[in-house]
Amino acid sequence: MSDLNPILSGSAQSIAAYQEAIEQSTQAVVQWLKQPEMYQGKTVAELRERINLEFTSQGLGNQAAIERAVEYFLKDSLSVHHPQCVAHLHCPSLVISQAAEVLINATNQSMDSWDQSPSATIIEMKLIEWLRAQVGYPAGDAGVFTSGGTQSNLMGLMLARDAFFARQGHSVQQHGLTGNLSKIKVLCSENAHFSVQKNMALMGLGYQSVTLVKTDAFSRMDVNDLAQKLAEAKANGEQVMAIVATAGTTDAGAIDPLADIAALAAEQQIWVHVDAAWGGALLLSEKYRHFLNGLELADSVTLDFHKQFFQTISCGAFLLKDARHYQLMRYQAAYLNSDFDEEQGVPNLVSKSLQTTRRFDALKLWMGLEALGKKQYAEIIDNGVTLAQQVAQFVAEQPQLELVMQPQLASVLFRFRPEKGDTASVALLNQRIGDALLASGSANVGVTEADGVTCLKLTLLNPTVCLEDVKVLLASVVACGQQLQNA
Ligand SMILES: Cc1ncc(COP(=O)(O)O)c(C=O)c1O
């Protein structure tokens, strides 16, 4: 073994190397955090040209590898904590989440079996029990941490599909899909996350299986249209395996009428999955918790902590109301979750997850909850929702801006409105404003569509951002719009 032992262990040499590497990295992060720019503004072509792997025969050593990562990755990273970085559901992270990452990474526990993650398994199970209680689910530990909303939605849809077939006496797990698959449908709103479509395709049912339900003026699922689509499905000989409701659509932050949807679904014994990837943050809110009324009626729920819970990526969870449905994805591997171990009461989380090897992301939320406490966590979540309302009011008062929709969570949809211009040219202008601001490195504003028309989006998750910061950003949107218009 060379002198330079690269493996983390208890040897004095390894510990010294670890401390040096971590110290060098944290020093670099501190410098990066102090960088005033949101982004240094390099183009795709420039970054492609600049960034190259140096995989040499002798290796560069830790110090040089870190220096190169600082130069080629860190300096040109997007400052997600910057007050003008508001394009996406992409949060700045809690300091305690960073500390948790140090522990998670150094211990490298794997959540698939108890003998690879003893204390971590218990912590994750207790956290799932706690999350279920917040949702209003019966006591239990059916649920698991996931890589995020896409995976949690996949779990909800997959179990819904398999429960649907199981009711007809067929095991998808054993025998695969059967019958006239073109007749099996999932209903979700026009504004549901695209992972519904992607997951249905992945599950062998295709995009064609997704029936879109109309939305109201606030992007929420229209329950009258849902009732109609259910009736039409029946009339066409189609079978609805699930309804996916959204609590916090990606752009408008709309929360579908959860209780009404659950009531309609119950009439026909249809599985309801609620994608609360964003809106689930309101579980901790003091002011807005009631927006989630009816969440407890869902058969399964997606939560995401790398959105408005301010955890580092990845950190999500899937909750399953009735633990018996986990049987539908049960697989026993002698080396991980044997009968013998289960009879002894040894817990294992591989049976609850699509993943085998899995990070201990639950620790971040656990430490976040402990460090911040209920009041502070509620404050930083509520801040974004309240700020969005203030920003919307300000936008509505600006002659050159147009508010597209009243905010519901922490996003504001709006447009730069030139004095003249048809819909297509206004759309293009707004797209170009978003691109120009990012290219300048000064701001990252979302560009999206509302009712098919291009608009700009501010996603105001960052609790350190105040109305004055947003006014500065809006002034640069207007200035940029005017400049582009006159060019
Ligand atoms: C409503 C909603 N659901 C699901 C997802 C997917 O989550 P993830 O990116 O964690 O997979 C997103 C992502 O923004 C989302 O907005």
XYZ file of C-alpha atoms and ligand atoms in Angstrom:
503
model
C 0.000 0.000 0.000
C 1.405 3.391 -0.925
C 2.130 5.980 1.760
C -0.863 7.920 0.633
C -3.606 5.716 2.084
C -6.710 6.962 0.297
C -9.292 5.072 2.422
C -11.076 6.676 5.391
C -10.264 4.652 8.486
C -9.144 4.990 12.086
C -5.431 5.054 11.277
C -3.629 8.217 12.277
C -2.559 8.723 8.675
C -6.094 8.416 7.338
C -7.554 10.697 9.990
C -4.950 13.347 9.216
C -5.681 13.065 5.483
C -9.423 13.272 6.176
C -9.080 16.356 8.326
C -6.841 18.045 5.788
C -9.154 17.298 2.877
C -12.241 18.429 4.777
C -10.529 21.563 6.031
C -9.338 22.459 2.525
C -12.847 21.825 1.133
C -14.675 23.814 3.798
C -12.245 26.718 3.382
C -13.028 26.684 -0.334
C -16.760 26.616 0.375
C -16.394 29.623 2.678
C -14.675 31.551 -0.117
C -17.360 30.470 -2.583
C -20.132 31.547 -0.212
C -18.541 34.995 -0.096
C -18.499 35.304 -3.898
C -20.870 38.179 -4.688
C -21.994 36.824 -8.073
C -24.925 34.464 -8.322
C -23.177 32.811 -11.254
C -19.988 33.696 -13.045
C -21.815 33.626 -16.319
C -19.935 31.084 -18.438
C -21.724 29.709 -21.450
C -22.302 26.029 -22.206
C -19.530 26.112 -24.813
C -17.058 27.784 -22.458
C -17.709 25.283 -19.681
C -17.396 22.334 -22.067
C -14.076 23.667 -23.254
C -12.805 24.387 -19.755
C -13.826 21.268 -17.865
C -11.817 18.102 -18.496
C -11.079 14.983 -16.467
C -7.451 14.530 -15.511
C -7.168 10.794 -14.813
C -3.413 10.323 -14.668
C -1.388 7.226 -13.993
C 0.039 8.443 -10.660
C -2.966 10.442 -9.490
C -2.884 14.088 -8.520
C -3.375 13.524 -4.789
C -6.233 14.831 -2.657
C -5.020 18.404 -2.410
C -4.691 18.903 -6.167
C -7.968 17.102 -6.874
C -9.724 19.437 -4.454
C -8.038 22.476 -5.975
C -9.218 21.395 -9.407
C -12.771 20.832 -8.131
C -12.744 24.341 -6.696
C -11.539 25.768 -9.980
C -13.745 23.816 -12.352
C -16.837 23.067 -10.261
C -17.228 25.297 -7.235
C -16.389 28.670 -8.777
C -18.808 28.174 -11.643
C -21.599 26.699 -9.545
C -24.887 28.459 -9.149
C -25.182 30.188 -5.757
C -28.482 28.691 -4.664
C -28.396 30.831 -1.513
C -28.176 34.071 -3.541
C -31.262 36.296 -3.104
C -31.686 36.509 -6.868
C -31.536 32.774 -7.442
C -35.263 32.084 -7.529
C -35.960 30.066 -10.673
C -36.806 26.668 -9.302
C -37.949 24.605 -6.342
C -34.278 24.456 -5.509
C -33.597 25.558 -1.983
C -30.657 26.973 -0.112
C -29.744 24.442 2.551
C -29.757 24.552 6.331
C -26.362 24.695 8.015
C -27.415 21.701 10.105
C -28.115 19.788 6.878
C -24.470 20.341 5.925
C -23.359 18.998 9.297
C -25.619 15.995 8.824
C -24.020 15.359 5.412
C -20.613 15.150 7.082
C -21.904 12.436 9.396
C -23.859 10.646 6.657
C -20.914 10.620 4.292
C -18.228 9.675 6.768
C -20.196 6.754 8.190
C -21.470 5.635 4.768
C -24.285 3.571 6.256
C -26.514 1.789 3.785
C -30.208 1.693 4.576
C -31.037 -1.661 2.980
C -30.396 -3.839 6.014
C -30.100 -3.382 9.727
C -26.593 -4.850 9.844
C -25.438 -2.077 7.490
C -27.134 0.767 9.348
C -28.334 -0.186 12.842
C -28.946 3.174 14.515
C -29.748 4.801 11.173
C -32.494 2.252 10.483
C -34.143 3.008 13.816
C -33.859 6.768 13.294
C -35.407 6.546 9.824
C -38.252 4.349 11.091
C -38.987 6.736 13.957
C -38.950 9.683 11.597
C -41.387 7.933 9.269
C -43.665 7.303 12.285
C -43.439 11.007 13.117
C -44.136 12.113 9.539
C -47.176 9.838 9.408
C -48.485 11.494 12.550
C -48.035 14.931 10.941
C -50.035 13.796 7.915
C -52.747 12.338 10.136
C -52.107 8.714 9.150
C -52.676 5.863 11.614
C -49.696 4.975 13.813
C -47.152 2.800 12.044
C -43.957 2.938 10.069
C -45.079 2.206 6.507
C -43.008 4.561 4.450
C -39.437 5.161 3.481
C -37.008 7.893 2.526
C -36.481 8.284 -1.212
C -34.298 10.170 -3.643
C -37.131 12.688 -4.128
C -40.541 13.335 -5.586
C -40.097 11.373 -8.797
C -39.247 8.175 -6.972
C -41.966 8.679 -4.346
C -44.518 9.239 -7.104
C -43.305 6.072 -8.812
C -43.840 4.105 -5.610
C -47.356 5.481 -5.208
C -48.280 4.697 -8.810
C -46.681 1.282 -8.772
C -48.471 0.187 -5.601
C -51.734 1.675 -6.897
C -51.331 -0.329 -10.113
C -50.500 -3.532 -8.298
C -53.326 -3.092 -5.765
C -55.680 -2.518 -8.707
C -54.614 -5.802 -10.349
C -54.599 -7.609 -7.003
C -58.279 -6.724 -6.516
C -58.887 -8.641 -9.725
C -56.947 -11.623 -8.418
C -53.848 -10.958 -10.495
C -50.310 -10.463 -9.191
C -48.277 -8.097 -11.358
C -45.286 -8.880 -9.233
C -45.461 -12.578 -10.161
C -46.930 -12.529 -13.642
C -46.442 -9.083 -15.100
C -49.031 -6.913 -16.749
C -52.044 -8.506 -18.372
C -55.256 -7.707 -20.188
C -56.148 -4.735 -22.326
C -53.660 -2.259 -20.915
C -54.885 0.610 -23.059
C -57.992 0.676 -20.864
C -56.111 1.340 -17.630
C -55.989 5.009 -16.697
C -54.558 7.402 -14.177
C -56.230 10.749 -13.663
C -54.312 13.828 -12.620
C -54.648 17.529 -13.267
C -53.173 19.342 -16.251
C -50.697 20.847 -13.819
C -49.542 17.642 -12.135
C -45.809 16.966 -12.254
C -44.507 15.322 -15.422
C -43.152 12.441 -13.358
C -46.686 11.012 -13.499
C -46.316 10.561 -17.262
C -42.718 9.379 -17.047
C -43.544 6.883 -14.326
C -46.552 5.508 -16.199
C -44.357 5.007 -19.248
C -41.750 3.294 -17.089
C -44.463 1.033 -15.657
C -45.390 -0.156 -19.130
C -48.649 1.750 -19.451
C -47.416 4.650 -21.522
C -48.270 8.320 -21.576
C -51.599 7.312 -23.108
C -52.684 6.011 -19.704
C -52.685 9.518 -18.218
C -55.957 11.406 -18.512
C -55.618 15.075 -17.712
C -58.309 16.727 -15.647
C -58.999 20.407 -16.252
C -57.918 23.023 -13.758
C -59.598 26.136 -12.422
C -58.304 29.710 -12.621
C -55.851 28.920 -9.802
C -54.388 25.802 -11.461
C -56.235 23.491 -9.040
C -57.915 20.322 -10.205
C -61.516 20.999 -11.177
C -63.530 18.358 -9.318
C -66.494 18.722 -11.644
C -64.260 17.807 -14.542
C -62.803 14.978 -12.462
C -66.317 13.596 -11.912
C -66.984 13.923 -15.623
C -63.710 12.242 -16.607
C -64.502 9.382 -14.213
C -67.937 8.983 -15.795
C -66.446 9.116 -19.303
C -63.865 6.497 -18.370
C -66.617 4.201 -17.163
C -68.663 4.774 -20.301
C -65.594 3.938 -22.446
C -64.976 0.701 -20.567
C -61.814 2.124 -19.015
C -60.646 1.390 -15.491
C -59.066 4.075 -13.334
C -56.250 2.634 -11.243
C -55.376 5.874 -9.467
C -56.024 9.554 -9.103
C -52.959 11.660 -8.459
C -53.751 14.882 -6.635
C -51.105 17.554 -6.234
C -50.509 19.579 -3.097
C -48.337 22.326 -4.511
C -48.011 22.304 -8.295
C -44.523 23.074 -9.535
C -45.291 26.509 -10.972
C -48.405 27.949 -9.336
C -48.085 26.088 -6.030
C -51.730 25.077 -6.427
C -53.220 22.639 -3.958
C -55.923 20.430 -5.432
C -59.125 20.024 -3.380
C -57.837 16.969 -1.559
C -60.937 16.046 0.448
C -63.295 16.361 -2.547
C -60.994 14.247 -4.693
C -60.742 11.589 -1.996
C -64.530 11.511 -1.678
C -65.004 10.942 -5.415
C -62.300 8.272 -5.445
C -63.833 6.460 -2.462
C -67.090 5.988 -4.369
C -65.242 3.797 -6.863
C -62.513 2.392 -4.629
C -59.809 4.245 -6.556
C -56.362 4.717 -5.057
C -55.483 8.345 -4.311
C -51.860 9.362 -4.339
C -51.066 12.910 -3.247
C -47.926 14.467 -4.640
C -47.138 16.845 -1.790
C -43.507 17.218 -2.869
C -43.735 20.956 -2.436
C -46.867 21.658 -0.393
C -45.937 19.011 2.176
C -43.773 21.694 3.778
C -46.976 23.172 5.169
C -47.164 20.203 7.549
C -44.854 22.284 9.714
C -46.544 25.616 9.091
C -48.296 27.538 11.830
C -50.312 29.728 9.477
C -51.038 27.483 6.501
C -51.286 23.876 7.758
C -55.008 23.843 6.979
C -54.250 24.102 3.235
C -53.421 20.372 3.499
C -56.728 19.297 4.994
C -57.719 15.985 3.412
C -54.119 14.804 2.919
C -54.769 12.123 5.539
C -57.387 10.570 3.232
C -54.819 9.651 0.571
C -53.609 6.081 0.173
C -50.064 7.302 -0.341
C -48.182 10.558 -0.142
C -45.025 12.052 -1.632
C -42.999 14.431 0.521
C -39.808 16.161 -0.499
C -37.408 17.704 1.937
C -35.008 19.159 -0.628
C -37.643 21.731 -1.522
C -39.216 23.924 1.161
C -37.754 21.943 4.070
C -34.317 23.316 3.076
C -32.445 20.023 3.075
C -29.592 19.232 0.735
C -30.336 17.070 -2.293
C -31.411 14.228 -2.099
C -34.033 13.965 0.597
C -37.593 12.796 0.024
C -40.101 10.379 1.512
C -42.930 8.106 0.500
C -45.711 7.345 2.991
C -48.127 4.445 2.606
C -51.351 4.568 4.586
C -52.009 0.828 4.816
C -48.826 -1.155 5.480
C -50.392 -4.292 3.994
C -49.877 -2.862 0.519
C -46.147 -3.229 0.980
C -46.712 -6.960 0.368
C -47.217 -6.026 -3.268
C -43.523 -5.235 -3.689
C -42.101 -7.759 -1.298
C -38.982 -9.582 -2.353
C -36.840 -11.636 -0.046
C -33.116 -11.873 -0.564
C -31.407 -14.336 1.733
C -28.502 -11.970 2.367
C -30.647 -8.974 3.332
C -34.116 -9.717 4.658
C -34.406 -13.424 5.401
C -37.361 -15.058 7.171
C -35.002 -15.868 10.002
C -34.156 -12.190 10.559
C -37.760 -11.127 10.218
C -38.872 -13.723 12.777
C -36.293 -12.302 15.173
C -37.854 -8.861 14.673
C -34.827 -7.443 12.869
C -36.096 -4.463 10.898
C -35.025 -3.953 7.311
C -35.892 -1.089 5.045
C -35.041 -2.749 1.732
C -38.545 -4.253 1.737
C -40.019 -0.761 1.764
C -37.845 0.789 -0.903
C -37.242 0.541 -4.645
C -33.580 1.124 -3.929
C -31.216 -1.400 -2.398
C -28.123 0.522 -1.336
C -29.487 3.799 -0.056
C -28.173 6.923 1.648
C -29.149 7.851 5.200
C -30.806 11.068 4.100
C -33.317 10.874 6.942
C -30.633 12.133 9.330
C -30.764 15.561 7.694
C -34.437 16.046 8.444
C -34.050 14.534 11.915
C -31.232 16.942 12.812
C -33.037 19.833 11.125
C -36.144 19.254 13.221
C -34.107 18.992 16.400
C -31.903 21.985 15.669
C -34.574 24.411 14.545
C -37.559 23.302 16.577
C -41.159 23.735 15.521
C -41.378 27.498 15.713
C -38.282 28.352 13.691
C -39.026 25.709 11.069
C -42.567 27.063 10.728
C -41.227 30.589 10.397
C -38.841 29.843 7.539
C -41.544 27.934 5.668
C -44.262 30.522 6.226
C -41.879 33.295 5.231
C -41.882 32.248 1.566
C -45.666 31.997 1.380
C -46.170 35.395 2.968
C -43.414 36.987 0.861
C -45.013 35.707 -2.340
C -48.250 37.466 -1.390
C -46.393 40.745 -0.808
C -44.469 40.415 -4.069
C -47.676 39.688 -5.988
C -49.215 42.866 -4.648
C -46.143 44.852 -5.652
C -46.083 43.297 -9.146
C -49.752 44.115 -9.640
C -48.952 47.785 -8.985
C -46.182 47.984 -11.616
C -47.340 49.244 -15.022
C -44.677 47.240 -16.892
C -45.421 43.976 -15.142
C -48.469 41.770 -15.185
C -49.384 39.377 -12.397
C -50.465 36.123 -14.022
C -51.994 34.461 -10.960
C -52.410 35.136 -7.250
C -49.779 33.086 -5.402
C -50.814 30.096 -3.324
C -47.498 28.862 -1.983
C -44.178 30.645 -2.394
C -44.145 31.306 -6.144
C -45.138 34.345 -8.180
C -46.055 34.019 -11.856
C -45.820 37.222 -13.840
C -44.833 38.764 -17.162
C -42.933 41.754 -18.428
C -45.516 43.665 -20.462
C -44.154 45.830 -23.237
C -46.360 48.679 -24.450
C -47.122 46.793 -27.617
C -46.611 43.305 -28.961
C -48.692 40.234 -29.728
C -48.779 37.141 -27.511
C -45.962 35.399 -29.379
C -43.592 38.364 -29.233
C -44.343 38.988 -25.538
C -43.670 35.306 -24.863
C -40.349 35.448 -26.693
C -39.373 38.635 -24.914
C -40.017 37.073 -21.505
C -38.032 33.983 -22.451
C -35.153 36.216 -23.522
C -35.301 38.187 -20.260
C -34.837 34.961 -18.284
C -31.939 33.866 -20.484
C -30.238 37.277 -20.449
C -30.387 37.580 -16.659
C -28.791 34.160 -16.202
C -26.136 34.855 -18.839
C -25.252 38.075 -17.041
C -24.797 36.070 -13.856
C -26.991 38.447 -11.894
C -30.226 36.460 -11.463
C -31.912 33.168 -12.154
C -35.612 33.699 -12.829
C -37.856 30.852 -13.933
C -39.369 30.811 -17.400
C -42.472 28.682 -17.699
C -45.981 28.598 -19.104
C -49.298 29.365 -17.478
C -52.305 28.311 -19.541
C -49.980 27.769 -22.463
C -48.549 31.286 -22.372
C -44.917 31.985 -21.477
C -44.335 33.814 -18.220
C -41.673 34.376 -15.598
C -41.600 32.720 -12.192
C -40.069 33.607 -8.860
C -39.849 30.691 -6.438
C -39.332 32.460 -3.133
C -38.210 29.619 -0.891
C -35.172 31.384 0.532
C -36.096 32.666 4.007
C -33.272 35.214 3.974
C -34.854 37.034 1.020
C -37.059 40.043 1.737
C -39.358 42.227 -0.339
C -36.569 44.760 -0.977
C -34.403 42.021 -2.571
C -37.258 41.045 -4.840
C -37.865 44.678 -5.794
C -34.231 44.890 -6.918
C -34.724 41.759 -8.984
C -37.948 43.040 -10.533
C -36.222 46.300 -11.430
C -33.588 44.318 -13.325
C -36.336 42.328 -15.084
C -37.922 45.596 -16.245
C -34.575 47.120 -17.240
C -33.625 43.991 -19.152
C -37.039 43.852 -20.835
C -36.756 47.468 -21.949
C -33.249 46.963 -23.239
C -34.198 43.879 -25.236
C -37.248 45.613 -26.576
C -35.249 48.570 -27.803
C -32.440 46.480 -29.252
C -44.966 18.785 -7.611
C -43.687 18.049 -7.857
N -43.678 16.713 -7.763
C -42.574 15.996 -7.984
C -41.399 16.603 -8.326
C -40.178 15.778 -8.586
O -39.366 15.830 -7.473
P -37.818 15.415 -7.546
O -37.184 16.449 -8.412
O -37.392 15.457 -6.131
O -37.753 14.052 -8.124
C -41.348 18.000 -8.429
C -40.102 18.691 -8.793
O -40.021 19.879 -8.851
C -42.527 18.741 -8.193
O -42.545 20.063 -8.313
